[in-house]
Amino acid sequence: MNPATPRTTAWKRLTEAARRSQFEKVSDIPAPYGFATRVAARALSMPPTSAGPFFVAKLTLRGLCVAGLLAIVSVTINLGPILRNIDKAAGDLGGTSIEAVEVENNTEVPAQP
Amino acid sequence: MPADPDAPFDIARCLERVRARDQEAARELVEHLYPLVIRIVRSHLPRRVPEEDLAQEVFMKMFTRLGQYQGAMPLSHWVSRIAVTTCIDHLRAQKRRPEFRWADLSETEAEVLDSVITNENDVAAGDAFAARELVHRLLDQLKPEDRMVIQLLDLEQKTLAEISALTGWNTTLIKVRAFRARRKLRKFFQELKKEERS
């Protein structure tokens, strides 16, 4: 065993010493008086829950993960066309803005041939 | 007719009765599982949380989720996992971990720490309780999951398979957590050694 690991050094020595203090055996300790009755009464006073909502929740979470994954994949695949569309839209907007500035300055927009 | 106290506990029958809202069966189930739950709770008890409150919380979760228990694993394993996760949740909730300082140690604890760091003297048998306190102070410095793994491995000397059954974590994850915890402890001991020399 590697002597540099803490199992063989300070940590091991400390845990070996600590284990000597584990004299109490809890396996024979019964529940405190009235504990089991109190817990049982409280537990059964609550409405019973079925496995249904748990599975629905699990499915919902799984569905959310799949939807997220699909969204990422579709954005990755369509990134090129999306960027081209953005460029095109930006170009169109640029033209509009020049016209708008010209209108604002009361300059005549040259007639389209 | 009262049940024979020497007869083995029939878990399947008891669960059936609990599902039929039999309070007596629920009480018997709590009494049967109490030693298992209290052992886990006492070993991993977060500071300032009374053990009875924590045990009660574990049992309440058990009854709430009983509808999800399909019998794929022994009931004791299933309840152990609930107990372990409840303890981890409480440890996580303690956001601030108490700082470990030489000045906060009792005289005996400081002697024990000094002897394990310097490796000069063996820890006296009478100092076992102080050693245990020290171990818990050091474990408080770790992340709850790492602490749980290192405590089960090094203090309770459980095997990887036993820890896996108890926590539901696979063996690779347990090894990773143990490695991380030991690395942190090693670093911590080095710092303490430096502090002690200065």
PDB file of N, CA, C and O in Angstrom, chain A residues 4-7 10-11 13-15 17-22 24 26-27 29-32 35-49 51 54-55, chain B residues 21-23 26-27 30-31 34-35 39 42 52 56 59-60 63-64 67-68 112 115-116 119 121-123 125 128 131-132 135 138-139 154-155 157 182 185-186 189:
ATOM      1  N   ALA A   4       2.028   7.000   1.312  1.00  0.00           N
ATOM      2  CA  ALA A   4       1.686   8.437   1.285  1.00  0.00           C
ATOM      3  C   ALA A   4       0.195   8.682   1.448  1.00  0.00           C
ATOM      4  O   ALA A   4      -0.221   9.792   1.674  1.00  0.00           O
ATOM      5  N   THR A   5      -0.601   7.629   1.294  1.00  0.00           N
ATOM      6  CA  THR A   5      -2.043   7.857   1.395  1.00  0.00           C
ATOM      7  C   THR A   5      -2.430   8.075   2.855  1.00  0.00           C
ATOM      8  O   THR A   5      -1.817   7.505   3.755  1.00  0.00           O
ATOM      9  N   PRO A   6      -3.473   8.884   3.068  1.00  0.00           N
ATOM     10  CA  PRO A   6      -3.848   9.179   4.449  1.00  0.00           C
ATOM     11  C   PRO A   6      -4.334   7.950   5.209  1.00  0.00           C
ATOM     12  O   PRO A   6      -4.375   7.937   6.410  1.00  0.00           O
ATOM     13  N   ARG A   7      -4.730   6.868   4.478  1.00  0.00           N
ATOM     14  CA  ARG A   7      -5.199   5.666   5.149  1.00  0.00           C
ATOM     15  C   ARG A   7      -4.091   5.062   6.008  1.00  0.00           C
ATOM     16  O   ARG A   7      -4.359   4.403   6.982  1.00  0.00           O
ATOM     17  N   ALA A  10      -1.747   9.739   9.137  1.00  0.00           N
ATOM     18  CA  ALA A  10      -2.488  10.376  10.233  1.00  0.00           C
ATOM     19  C   ALA A  10      -3.962   9.981  10.259  1.00  0.00           C
ATOM     20  O   ALA A  10      -4.506   9.648  11.311  1.00  0.00           O
ATOM     21  N   TRP A  11      -4.589  10.000   9.093  1.00  0.00           N
ATOM     22  CA  TRP A  11      -6.023   9.705   9.043  1.00  0.00           C
ATOM     23  C   TRP A  11      -6.304   8.267   9.490  1.00  0.00           C
ATOM     24  O   TRP A  11      -7.221   7.994  10.246  1.00  0.00           O
ATOM     25  N   ARG A  13      -4.454   6.363  11.423  1.00  0.00           N
ATOM     26  CA  ARG A  13      -4.185   6.227  12.857  1.00  0.00           C
ATOM     27  C   ARG A  13      -5.346   6.818  13.681  1.00  0.00           C
ATOM     28  O   ARG A  13      -5.748   6.261  14.696  1.00  0.00           O
ATOM     29  N   LEU A  14      -5.851   7.927  13.175  1.00  0.00           N
ATOM     30  CA  LEU A  14      -6.946   8.595  13.889  1.00  0.00           C
ATOM     31  C   LEU A  14      -8.231   7.753  13.850  1.00  0.00           C
ATOM     32  O   LEU A  14      -8.906   7.590  14.863  1.00  0.00           O
ATOM     33  N   THR A  15      -8.540   7.214  12.672  1.00  0.00           N
ATOM     34  CA  THR A  15      -9.781   6.417  12.565  1.00  0.00           C
ATOM     35  C   THR A  15      -9.654   5.101  13.350  1.00  0.00           C
ATOM     36  O   THR A  15     -10.640   4.624  13.911  1.00  0.00           O
ATOM     37  N   ALA A  17      -8.016   4.740  16.096  1.00  0.00           N
ATOM     38  CA  ALA A  17      -8.235   5.121  17.498  1.00  0.00           C
ATOM     39  C   ALA A  17      -9.723   5.402  17.751  1.00  0.00           C
ATOM     40  O   ALA A  17     -10.269   4.996  18.773  1.00  0.00           O
ATOM     41  N   ALA A  18     -10.366   6.069  16.785  1.00  0.00           N
ATOM     42  CA  ALA A  18     -11.780   6.429  16.950  1.00  0.00           C
ATOM     43  C   ALA A  18     -12.667   5.193  16.988  1.00  0.00           C
ATOM     44  O   ALA A  18     -13.659   5.166  17.718  1.00  0.00           O
ATOM     45  N   ARG A  19     -12.302   4.190  16.211  1.00  0.00           N
ATOM     46  CA  ARG A  19     -13.121   2.959  16.170  1.00  0.00           C
ATOM     47  C   ARG A  19     -13.179   2.273  17.522  1.00  0.00           C
ATOM     48  O   ARG A  19     -14.131   1.582  17.841  1.00  0.00           O
ATOM     49  N   ARG A  20     -12.148   2.471  18.348  1.00  0.00           N
ATOM     50  CA  ARG A  20     -12.119   1.839  19.670  1.00  0.00           C
ATOM     51  C   ARG A  20     -13.212   2.401  20.584  1.00  0.00           C
ATOM     52  O   ARG A  20     -13.573   1.784  21.573  1.00  0.00           O
ATOM     53  N   SER A  21     -13.709   3.581  20.246  1.00  0.00           N
ATOM     54  CA  SER A  21     -14.742   4.183  21.108  1.00  0.00           C
ATOM     55  C   SER A  21     -16.146   3.750  20.713  1.00  0.00           C
ATOM     56  O   SER A  21     -17.118   4.116  21.343  1.00  0.00           O
ATOM     57  N   GLN A  22     -16.255   2.965  19.638  1.00  0.00           N
ATOM     58  CA  GLN A  22     -17.596   2.561  19.186  1.00  0.00           C
ATOM     59  C   GLN A  22     -18.069   1.353  19.976  1.00  0.00           C
ATOM     60  O   GLN A  22     -18.227   0.266  19.443  1.00  0.00           O
ATOM     61  N   GLU A  24     -20.876   1.238  21.792  1.00  0.00           N
ATOM     62  CA  GLU A  24     -22.333   1.083  21.911  1.00  0.00           C
ATOM     63  C   GLU A  24     -22.903   0.294  20.739  1.00  0.00           C
ATOM     64  O   GLU A  24     -22.559   0.522  19.592  1.00  0.00           O
ATOM     65  N   VAL A  26     -26.143  -0.392  18.764  1.00  0.00           N
ATOM     66  CA  VAL A  26     -27.489   0.177  18.633  1.00  0.00           C
ATOM     67  C   VAL A  26     -28.488  -0.854  18.113  1.00  0.00           C
ATOM     68  O   VAL A  26     -29.678  -0.601  18.094  1.00  0.00           O
ATOM     69  N   SER A  27     -27.989  -2.026  17.728  1.00  0.00           N
ATOM     70  CA  SER A  27     -28.893  -3.008  17.123  1.00  0.00           C
ATOM     71  C   SER A  27     -29.956  -3.499  18.108  1.00  0.00           C
ATOM     72  O   SER A  27     -31.027  -3.930  17.719  1.00  0.00           O
ATOM     73  N   ILE A  29     -31.151  -1.578  20.629  1.00  0.00           N
ATOM     74  CA  ILE A  29     -31.881  -0.462  21.243  1.00  0.00           C
ATOM     75  C   ILE A  29     -33.283  -0.370  20.649  1.00  0.00           C
ATOM     76  O   ILE A  29     -33.430  -0.193  19.440  1.00  0.00           O
ATOM     77  N   PRO A  30     -34.311  -0.500  21.489  1.00  0.00           N
ATOM     78  CA  PRO A  30     -35.667  -0.373  20.940  1.00  0.00           C
ATOM     79  C   PRO A  30     -36.024   1.098  20.734  1.00  0.00           C
ATOM     80  O   PRO A  30     -35.346   1.991  21.263  1.00  0.00           O
ATOM     81  N   ALA A  31     -37.075   1.316  19.992  1.00  0.00           N
ATOM     82  CA  ALA A  31     -37.536   2.695  19.779  1.00  0.00           C
ATOM     83  C   ALA A  31     -37.985   3.270  21.119  1.00  0.00           C
ATOM     84  O   ALA A  31     -38.497   2.529  21.966  1.00  0.00           O
ATOM     85  N   PRO A  32     -37.786   4.571  21.355  1.00  0.00           N
ATOM     86  CA  PRO A  32     -38.232   5.168  22.618  1.00  0.00           C
ATOM     87  C   PRO A  32     -39.733   4.944  22.818  1.00  0.00           C
ATOM     88  O   PRO A  32     -40.476   4.817  21.837  1.00  0.00           O
ATOM     89  N   PHE A  35     -42.703   6.270  20.568  1.00  0.00           N
ATOM     90  CA  PHE A  35     -42.188   6.787  19.285  1.00  0.00           C
ATOM     91  C   PHE A  35     -42.913   6.133  18.105  1.00  0.00           C
ATOM     92  O   PHE A  35     -43.433   6.818  17.218  1.00  0.00           O
ATOM     93  N   ALA A  36     -42.943   4.791  18.126  1.00  0.00           N
ATOM     94  CA  ALA A  36     -43.545   4.059  16.999  1.00  0.00           C
ATOM     95  C   ALA A  36     -45.034   4.388  16.856  1.00  0.00           C
ATOM     96  O   ALA A  36     -45.524   4.593  15.735  1.00  0.00           O
ATOM     97  N   THR A  37     -45.728   4.483  17.984  1.00  0.00           N
ATOM     98  CA  THR A  37     -47.171   4.776  17.945  1.00  0.00           C
ATOM     99  C   THR A  37     -47.411   6.165  17.365  1.00  0.00           C
ATOM    100  O   THR A  37     -48.283   6.364  16.511  1.00  0.00           O
ATOM    101  N   ARG A  38     -46.584   7.131  17.831  1.00  0.00           N
ATOM    102  CA  ARG A  38     -46.738   8.519  17.377  1.00  0.00           C
ATOM    103  C   ARG A  38     -46.473   8.622  15.868  1.00  0.00           C
ATOM    104  O   ARG A  38     -47.249   9.234  15.134  1.00  0.00           O
ATOM    105  N   VAL A  39     -45.379   7.999  15.427  1.00  0.00           N
ATOM    106  CA  VAL A  39     -45.018   8.079  14.003  1.00  0.00           C
ATOM    107  C   VAL A  39     -46.081   7.388  13.150  1.00  0.00           C
ATOM    108  O   VAL A  39     -46.487   7.927  12.113  1.00  0.00           O
ATOM    109  N   ALA A  40     -46.537   6.223  13.609  1.00  0.00           N
ATOM    110  CA  ALA A  40     -47.547   5.477  12.839  1.00  0.00           C
ATOM    111  C   ALA A  40     -48.834   6.291  12.719  1.00  0.00           C
ATOM    112  O   ALA A  40     -49.440   6.371  11.642  1.00  0.00           O
ATOM    113  N   ALA A  41     -49.233   6.920  13.837  1.00  0.00           N
ATOM    114  CA  ALA A  41     -50.470   7.713  13.818  1.00  0.00           C
ATOM    115  C   ALA A  41     -50.331   8.901  12.878  1.00  0.00           C
ATOM    116  O   ALA A  41     -51.238   9.197  12.091  1.00  0.00           O
ATOM    117  N   ARG A  42     -49.194   9.571  12.952  1.00  0.00           N
ATOM    118  CA  ARG A  42     -48.972  10.737  12.074  1.00  0.00           C
ATOM    119  C   ARG A  42     -48.944  10.319  10.612  1.00  0.00           C
ATOM    120  O   ARG A  42     -49.495  10.992   9.745  1.00  0.00           O
ATOM    121  N   ALA A  43     -48.253   9.202  10.340  1.00  0.00           N
ATOM    122  CA  ALA A  43     -48.104   8.745   8.950  1.00  0.00           C
ATOM    123  C   ALA A  43     -49.455   8.380   8.351  1.00  0.00           C
ATOM    124  O   ALA A  43     -49.745   8.724   7.209  1.00  0.00           O
ATOM    125  N   LEU A  44     -50.277   7.698   9.139  1.00  0.00           N
ATOM    126  CA  LEU A  44     -51.563   7.255   8.589  1.00  0.00           C
ATOM    127  C   LEU A  44     -52.622   8.350   8.608  1.00  0.00           C
ATOM    128  O   LEU A  44     -53.687   8.184   8.016  1.00  0.00           O
ATOM    129  N   SER A  45     -52.327   9.469   9.265  1.00  0.00           N
ATOM    130  CA  SER A  45     -53.287  10.578   9.227  1.00  0.00           C
ATOM    131  C   SER A  45     -53.143  11.379   7.929  1.00  0.00           C
ATOM    132  O   SER A  45     -54.006  12.179   7.582  1.00  0.00           O
ATOM    133  N   MET A  46     -52.024  11.141   7.226  1.00  0.00           N
ATOM    134  CA  MET A  46     -51.831  11.842   5.945  1.00  0.00           C
ATOM    135  C   MET A  46     -52.540  11.073   4.841  1.00  0.00           C
ATOM    136  O   MET A  46     -52.633   9.842   4.927  1.00  0.00           O
ATOM    137  N   PRO A  47     -52.994  11.769   3.789  1.00  0.00           N
ATOM    138  CA  PRO A  47     -53.646  11.039   2.691  1.00  0.00           C
ATOM    139  C   PRO A  47     -52.633  10.133   1.992  1.00  0.00           C
ATOM    140  O   PRO A  47     -51.465  10.513   1.840  1.00  0.00           O
ATOM    141  N   PRO A  48     -53.066   8.935   1.579  1.00  0.00           N
ATOM    142  CA  PRO A  48     -52.121   8.028   0.910  1.00  0.00           C
ATOM    143  C   PRO A  48     -51.698   8.571  -0.448  1.00  0.00           C
ATOM    144  O   PRO A  48     -52.484   9.218  -1.130  1.00  0.00           O
ATOM    145  N   THR A  49     -50.465   8.305  -0.805  1.00  0.00           N
ATOM    146  CA  THR A  49     -49.977   8.736  -2.122  1.00  0.00           C
ATOM    147  C   THR A  49     -49.736   7.493  -2.961  1.00  0.00           C
ATOM    148  O   THR A  49     -49.289   6.474  -2.463  1.00  0.00           O
ATOM    149  N   ALA A  51     -48.192   5.591  -6.591  1.00  0.00           N
ATOM    150  CA  ALA A  51     -46.965   5.665  -7.391  1.00  0.00           C
ATOM    151  C   ALA A  51     -47.180   6.529  -8.631  1.00  0.00           C
ATOM    152  O   ALA A  51     -46.230   6.947  -9.262  1.00  0.00           O
ATOM    153  N   PHE A  54     -45.487  10.024  -9.013  1.00  0.00           N
ATOM    154  CA  PHE A  54     -44.040   9.850  -9.077  1.00  0.00           C
ATOM    155  C   PHE A  54     -43.596   9.534 -10.502  1.00  0.00           C
ATOM    156  O   PHE A  54     -42.665  10.122 -11.030  1.00  0.00           O
ATOM    157  N   PHE A  55     -44.330   8.596 -11.137  1.00  0.00           N
ATOM    158  CA  PHE A  55     -43.969   8.221 -12.504  1.00  0.00           C
ATOM    159  C   PHE A  55     -44.241   9.363 -13.478  1.00  0.00           C
ATOM    160  O   PHE A  55     -43.478   9.590 -14.404  1.00  0.00           O
TER     161      PHE A  55
ATOM    162  N   ARG B  21     -53.927   0.694   5.533  1.00  0.00           N
ATOM    163  CA  ARG B  21     -54.081   1.720   6.586  1.00  0.00           C
ATOM    164  C   ARG B  21     -54.261   1.111   7.981  1.00  0.00           C
ATOM    165  O   ARG B  21     -55.047   1.603   8.785  1.00  0.00           O
ATOM    166  N   ASP B  22     -53.529   0.039   8.265  1.00  0.00           N
ATOM    167  CA  ASP B  22     -53.583  -0.588   9.587  1.00  0.00           C
ATOM    168  C   ASP B  22     -52.518   0.075  10.472  1.00  0.00           C
ATOM    169  O   ASP B  22     -51.311  -0.096  10.247  1.00  0.00           O
ATOM    170  N   GLN B  23     -52.977   0.822  11.471  1.00  0.00           N
ATOM    171  CA  GLN B  23     -52.050   1.590  12.321  1.00  0.00           C
ATOM    172  C   GLN B  23     -51.145   0.688  13.171  1.00  0.00           C
ATOM    173  O   GLN B  23     -49.988   1.001  13.400  1.00  0.00           O
ATOM    174  N   ALA B  26     -48.335  -0.411  11.038  1.00  0.00           N
ATOM    175  CA  ALA B  26     -47.391   0.704  10.850  1.00  0.00           C
ATOM    176  C   ALA B  26     -46.489   0.830  12.074  1.00  0.00           C
ATOM    177  O   ALA B  26     -45.273   1.044  11.944  1.00  0.00           O
ATOM    178  N   ARG B  27     -47.075   0.669  13.260  1.00  0.00           N
ATOM    179  CA  ARG B  27     -46.281   0.759  14.494  1.00  0.00           C
ATOM    180  C   ARG B  27     -45.257  -0.390  14.549  1.00  0.00           C
ATOM    181  O   ARG B  27     -44.095  -0.179  14.878  1.00  0.00           O
ATOM    182  N   VAL B  30     -42.370   0.360  12.191  1.00  0.00           N
ATOM    183  CA  VAL B  30     -41.452   1.362  12.751  1.00  0.00           C
ATOM    184  C   VAL B  30     -40.546   0.704  13.797  1.00  0.00           C
ATOM    185  O   VAL B  30     -39.325   0.897  13.788  1.00  0.00           O
ATOM    186  N   GLU B  31     -41.143  -0.110  14.654  1.00  0.00           N
ATOM    187  CA  GLU B  31     -40.347  -0.769  15.699  1.00  0.00           C
ATOM    188  C   GLU B  31     -39.323  -1.720  15.093  1.00  0.00           C
ATOM    189  O   GLU B  31     -38.196  -1.820  15.565  1.00  0.00           O
ATOM    190  N   TYR B  34     -36.576   0.505  13.377  1.00  0.00           N
ATOM    191  CA  TYR B  34     -35.949   1.546  14.198  1.00  0.00           C
ATOM    192  C   TYR B  34     -34.428   1.341  14.393  1.00  0.00           C
ATOM    193  O   TYR B  34     -33.647   2.278  14.185  1.00  0.00           O
ATOM    194  N   PRO B  35     -33.949   0.131  14.776  1.00  0.00           N
ATOM    195  CA  PRO B  35     -32.502  -0.039  14.973  1.00  0.00           C
ATOM    196  C   PRO B  35     -31.684   0.297  13.723  1.00  0.00           C
ATOM    197  O   PRO B  35     -30.631   0.913  13.818  1.00  0.00           O
ATOM    198  N   ARG B  39     -29.225   3.608  13.639  1.00  0.00           N
ATOM    199  CA  ARG B  39     -27.793   3.381  13.435  1.00  0.00           C
ATOM    200  C   ARG B  39     -27.254   4.354  12.376  1.00  0.00           C
ATOM    201  O   ARG B  39     -26.217   4.983  12.555  1.00  0.00           O
ATOM    202  N   ARG B  42     -27.514   8.052  13.749  1.00  0.00           N
ATOM    203  CA  ARG B  42     -26.491   8.383  14.756  1.00  0.00           C
ATOM    204  C   ARG B  42     -25.110   8.528  14.135  1.00  0.00           C
ATOM    205  O   ARG B  42     -24.311   9.346  14.565  1.00  0.00           O
ATOM    206  N   GLU B  52     -33.891  11.903  17.324  1.00  0.00           N
ATOM    207  CA  GLU B  52     -35.270  11.415  17.254  1.00  0.00           C
ATOM    208  C   GLU B  52     -36.053  12.139  16.146  1.00  0.00           C
ATOM    209  O   GLU B  52     -36.848  11.524  15.442  1.00  0.00           O
ATOM    210  N   GLN B  56     -37.633  10.344  12.929  1.00  0.00           N
ATOM    211  CA  GLN B  56     -39.057  10.524  12.612  1.00  0.00           C
ATOM    212  C   GLN B  56     -39.235  10.988  11.165  1.00  0.00           C
ATOM    213  O   GLN B  56     -40.116  10.496  10.458  1.00  0.00           O
ATOM    214  N   PHE B  59     -38.867   8.074   8.831  1.00  0.00           N
ATOM    215  CA  PHE B  59     -40.057   7.206   8.810  1.00  0.00           C
ATOM    216  C   PHE B  59     -41.228   7.866   8.085  1.00  0.00           C
ATOM    217  O   PHE B  59     -41.976   7.196   7.364  1.00  0.00           O
ATOM    218  N   MET B  60     -41.360   9.180   8.262  1.00  0.00           N
ATOM    219  CA  MET B  60     -42.457   9.869   7.568  1.00  0.00           C
ATOM    220  C   MET B  60     -42.246   9.793   6.057  1.00  0.00           C
ATOM    221  O   MET B  60     -43.201   9.566   5.304  1.00  0.00           O
ATOM    222  N   PHE B  63     -43.163   6.283   4.872  1.00  0.00           N
ATOM    223  CA  PHE B  63     -44.603   6.035   4.732  1.00  0.00           C
ATOM    224  C   PHE B  63     -45.172   6.797   3.538  1.00  0.00           C
ATOM    225  O   PHE B  63     -46.034   6.291   2.829  1.00  0.00           O
ATOM    226  N   THR B  64     -44.669   8.019   3.313  1.00  0.00           N
ATOM    227  CA  THR B  64     -45.176   8.820   2.185  1.00  0.00           C
ATOM    228  C   THR B  64     -44.865   8.133   0.850  1.00  0.00           C
ATOM    229  O   THR B  64     -45.661   8.190  -0.079  1.00  0.00           O
ATOM    230  N   GLY B  67     -45.885   3.809  -1.532  1.00  0.00           N
ATOM    231  CA  GLY B  67     -46.546   3.449  -2.785  1.00  0.00           C
ATOM    232  C   GLY B  67     -45.555   3.210  -3.913  1.00  0.00           C
ATOM    233  O   GLY B  67     -45.842   2.507  -4.885  1.00  0.00           O
ATOM    234  N   GLN B  68     -44.360   3.824  -3.792  1.00  0.00           N
ATOM    235  CA  GLN B  68     -43.339   3.668  -4.840  1.00  0.00           C
ATOM    236  C   GLN B  68     -42.507   2.407  -4.648  1.00  0.00           C
ATOM    237  O   GLN B  68     -41.756   2.021  -5.523  1.00  0.00           O
ATOM    238  N   VAL B 112      -4.116  14.178  20.960  1.00  0.00           N
ATOM    239  CA  VAL B 112      -4.377  13.085  20.010  1.00  0.00           C
ATOM    240  C   VAL B 112      -3.964  13.515  18.609  1.00  0.00           C
ATOM    241  O   VAL B 112      -3.262  12.786  17.897  1.00  0.00           O
ATOM    242  N   SER B 115      -0.256  13.594  18.241  1.00  0.00           N
ATOM    243  CA  SER B 115       0.389  12.280  18.155  1.00  0.00           C
ATOM    244  C   SER B 115       0.146  11.622  16.794  1.00  0.00           C
ATOM    245  O   SER B 115       1.023  10.949  16.274  1.00  0.00           O
ATOM    246  N   VAL B 116      -1.049  11.844  16.197  1.00  0.00           N
ATOM    247  CA  VAL B 116      -1.263  11.220  14.873  1.00  0.00           C
ATOM    248  C   VAL B 116      -0.523  11.974  13.764  1.00  0.00           C
ATOM    249  O   VAL B 116      -0.102  11.371  12.785  1.00  0.00           O
ATOM    250  N   ASN B 119       3.266  11.260  14.426  1.00  0.00           N
ATOM    251  CA  ASN B 119       3.531   9.826  14.314  1.00  0.00           C
ATOM    252  C   ASN B 119       4.560   9.348  15.347  1.00  0.00           C
ATOM    253  O   ASN B 119       5.276   8.380  15.121  1.00  0.00           O
ATOM    254  N   ASN B 121       3.863   9.015  19.016  1.00  0.00           N
ATOM    255  CA  ASN B 121       3.258   8.147  20.038  1.00  0.00           C
ATOM    256  C   ASN B 121       1.960   7.555  19.522  1.00  0.00           C
ATOM    257  O   ASN B 121       1.283   8.161  18.693  1.00  0.00           O
ATOM    258  N   ASP B 122       1.613   6.379  20.047  1.00  0.00           N
ATOM    259  CA  ASP B 122       0.321   5.790  19.702  1.00  0.00           C
ATOM    260  C   ASP B 122      -0.760   6.511  20.504  1.00  0.00           C
ATOM    261  O   ASP B 122      -0.491   7.027  21.594  1.00  0.00           O
ATOM    262  N   VAL B 123      -1.970   6.529  19.923  1.00  0.00           N
ATOM    263  CA  VAL B 123      -3.075   7.159  20.650  1.00  0.00           C
ATOM    264  C   VAL B 123      -3.465   6.223  21.797  1.00  0.00           C
ATOM    265  O   VAL B 123      -3.699   5.023  21.578  1.00  0.00           O
ATOM    266  N   ALA B 125      -5.524   4.245  24.610  1.00  0.00           N
ATOM    267  CA  ALA B 125      -6.870   3.650  24.536  1.00  0.00           C
ATOM    268  C   ALA B 125      -7.910   4.569  25.176  1.00  0.00           C
ATOM    269  O   ALA B 125      -9.052   4.642  24.717  1.00  0.00           O
ATOM    270  N   ALA B 128      -9.740   7.366  22.998  1.00  0.00           N
ATOM    271  CA  ALA B 128     -10.542   6.960  21.831  1.00  0.00           C
ATOM    272  C   ALA B 128     -11.720   7.908  21.590  1.00  0.00           C
ATOM    273  O   ALA B 128     -12.031   8.236  20.439  1.00  0.00           O
ATOM    274  N   ALA B 131     -10.484  10.971  19.988  1.00  0.00           N
ATOM    275  CA  ALA B 131     -10.151  10.679  18.587  1.00  0.00           C
ATOM    276  C   ALA B 131     -11.426  10.688  17.739  1.00  0.00           C
ATOM    277  O   ALA B 131     -11.431  11.201  16.616  1.00  0.00           O
ATOM    278  N   ARG B 132     -12.477  10.145  18.301  1.00  0.00           N
ATOM    279  CA  ARG B 132     -13.756  10.098  17.586  1.00  0.00           C
ATOM    280  C   ARG B 132     -14.302  11.513  17.347  1.00  0.00           C
ATOM    281  O   ARG B 132     -14.785  11.834  16.263  1.00  0.00           O
ATOM    282  N   VAL B 135     -12.278  13.041  14.597  1.00  0.00           N
ATOM    283  CA  VAL B 135     -12.671  12.512  13.286  1.00  0.00           C
ATOM    284  C   VAL B 135     -13.922  13.229  12.792  1.00  0.00           C
ATOM    285  O   VAL B 135     -13.993  13.648  11.632  1.00  0.00           O
ATOM    286  N   LEU B 138     -13.145  16.698  11.631  1.00  0.00           N
ATOM    287  CA  LEU B 138     -12.495  16.676  10.318  1.00  0.00           C
ATOM    288  C   LEU B 138     -13.499  16.336   9.217  1.00  0.00           C
ATOM    289  O   LEU B 138     -13.459  16.920   8.136  1.00  0.00           O
ATOM    290  N   LEU B 139     -14.408  15.417   9.516  1.00  0.00           N
ATOM    291  CA  LEU B 139     -15.419  15.043   8.516  1.00  0.00           C
ATOM    292  C   LEU B 139     -16.333  16.222   8.186  1.00  0.00           C
ATOM    293  O   LEU B 139     -16.834  16.329   7.073  1.00  0.00           O
ATOM    294  N   ASP B 154     -13.971   4.151   6.091  1.00  0.00           N
ATOM    295  CA  ASP B 154     -12.862   4.141   7.049  1.00  0.00           C
ATOM    296  C   ASP B 154     -13.284   3.991   8.506  1.00  0.00           C
ATOM    297  O   ASP B 154     -12.526   3.458   9.303  1.00  0.00           O
ATOM    298  N   LEU B 155     -14.458   4.457   8.825  1.00  0.00           N
ATOM    299  CA  LEU B 155     -14.873   4.390  10.229  1.00  0.00           C
ATOM    300  C   LEU B 155     -15.741   3.153  10.480  1.00  0.00           C
ATOM    301  O   LEU B 155     -15.554   2.443  11.461  1.00  0.00           O
ATOM    302  N   GLN B 157     -15.972   0.706   8.221  1.00  0.00           N
ATOM    303  CA  GLN B 157     -15.287  -0.373   7.495  1.00  0.00           C
ATOM    304  C   GLN B 157     -16.246  -1.214   6.640  1.00  0.00           C
ATOM    305  O   GLN B 157     -16.206  -2.436   6.662  1.00  0.00           O
ATOM    306  N   ARG B 182     -10.176  11.801   0.545  1.00  0.00           N
ATOM    307  CA  ARG B 182      -8.841  11.508   1.097  1.00  0.00           C
ATOM    308  C   ARG B 182      -7.824  12.561   0.683  1.00  0.00           C
ATOM    309  O   ARG B 182      -6.951  12.929   1.450  1.00  0.00           O
ATOM    310  N   LEU B 185      -8.411  15.479   2.880  1.00  0.00           N
ATOM    311  CA  LEU B 185      -7.937  15.208   4.245  1.00  0.00           C
ATOM    312  C   LEU B 185      -6.404  15.270   4.309  1.00  0.00           C
ATOM    313  O   LEU B 185      -5.835  15.796   5.264  1.00  0.00           O
ATOM    314  N   ARG B 186      -5.767  14.717   3.263  1.00  0.00           N
ATOM    315  CA  ARG B 186      -4.290  14.741   3.217  1.00  0.00           C
ATOM    316  C   ARG B 186      -3.787  16.193   3.232  1.00  0.00           C
ATOM    317  O   ARG B 186      -2.888  16.541   3.979  1.00  0.00           O
ATOM    318  N   PHE B 189      -4.292  17.694   6.652  1.00  0.00           N
ATOM    319  CA  PHE B 189      -3.286  17.260   7.623  1.00  0.00           C
ATOM    320  C   PHE B 189      -1.950  17.974   7.385  1.00  0.00           C
ATOM    321  O   PHE B 189      -1.250  18.323   8.329  1.00  0.00           O
TER     322      PHE B 189
END
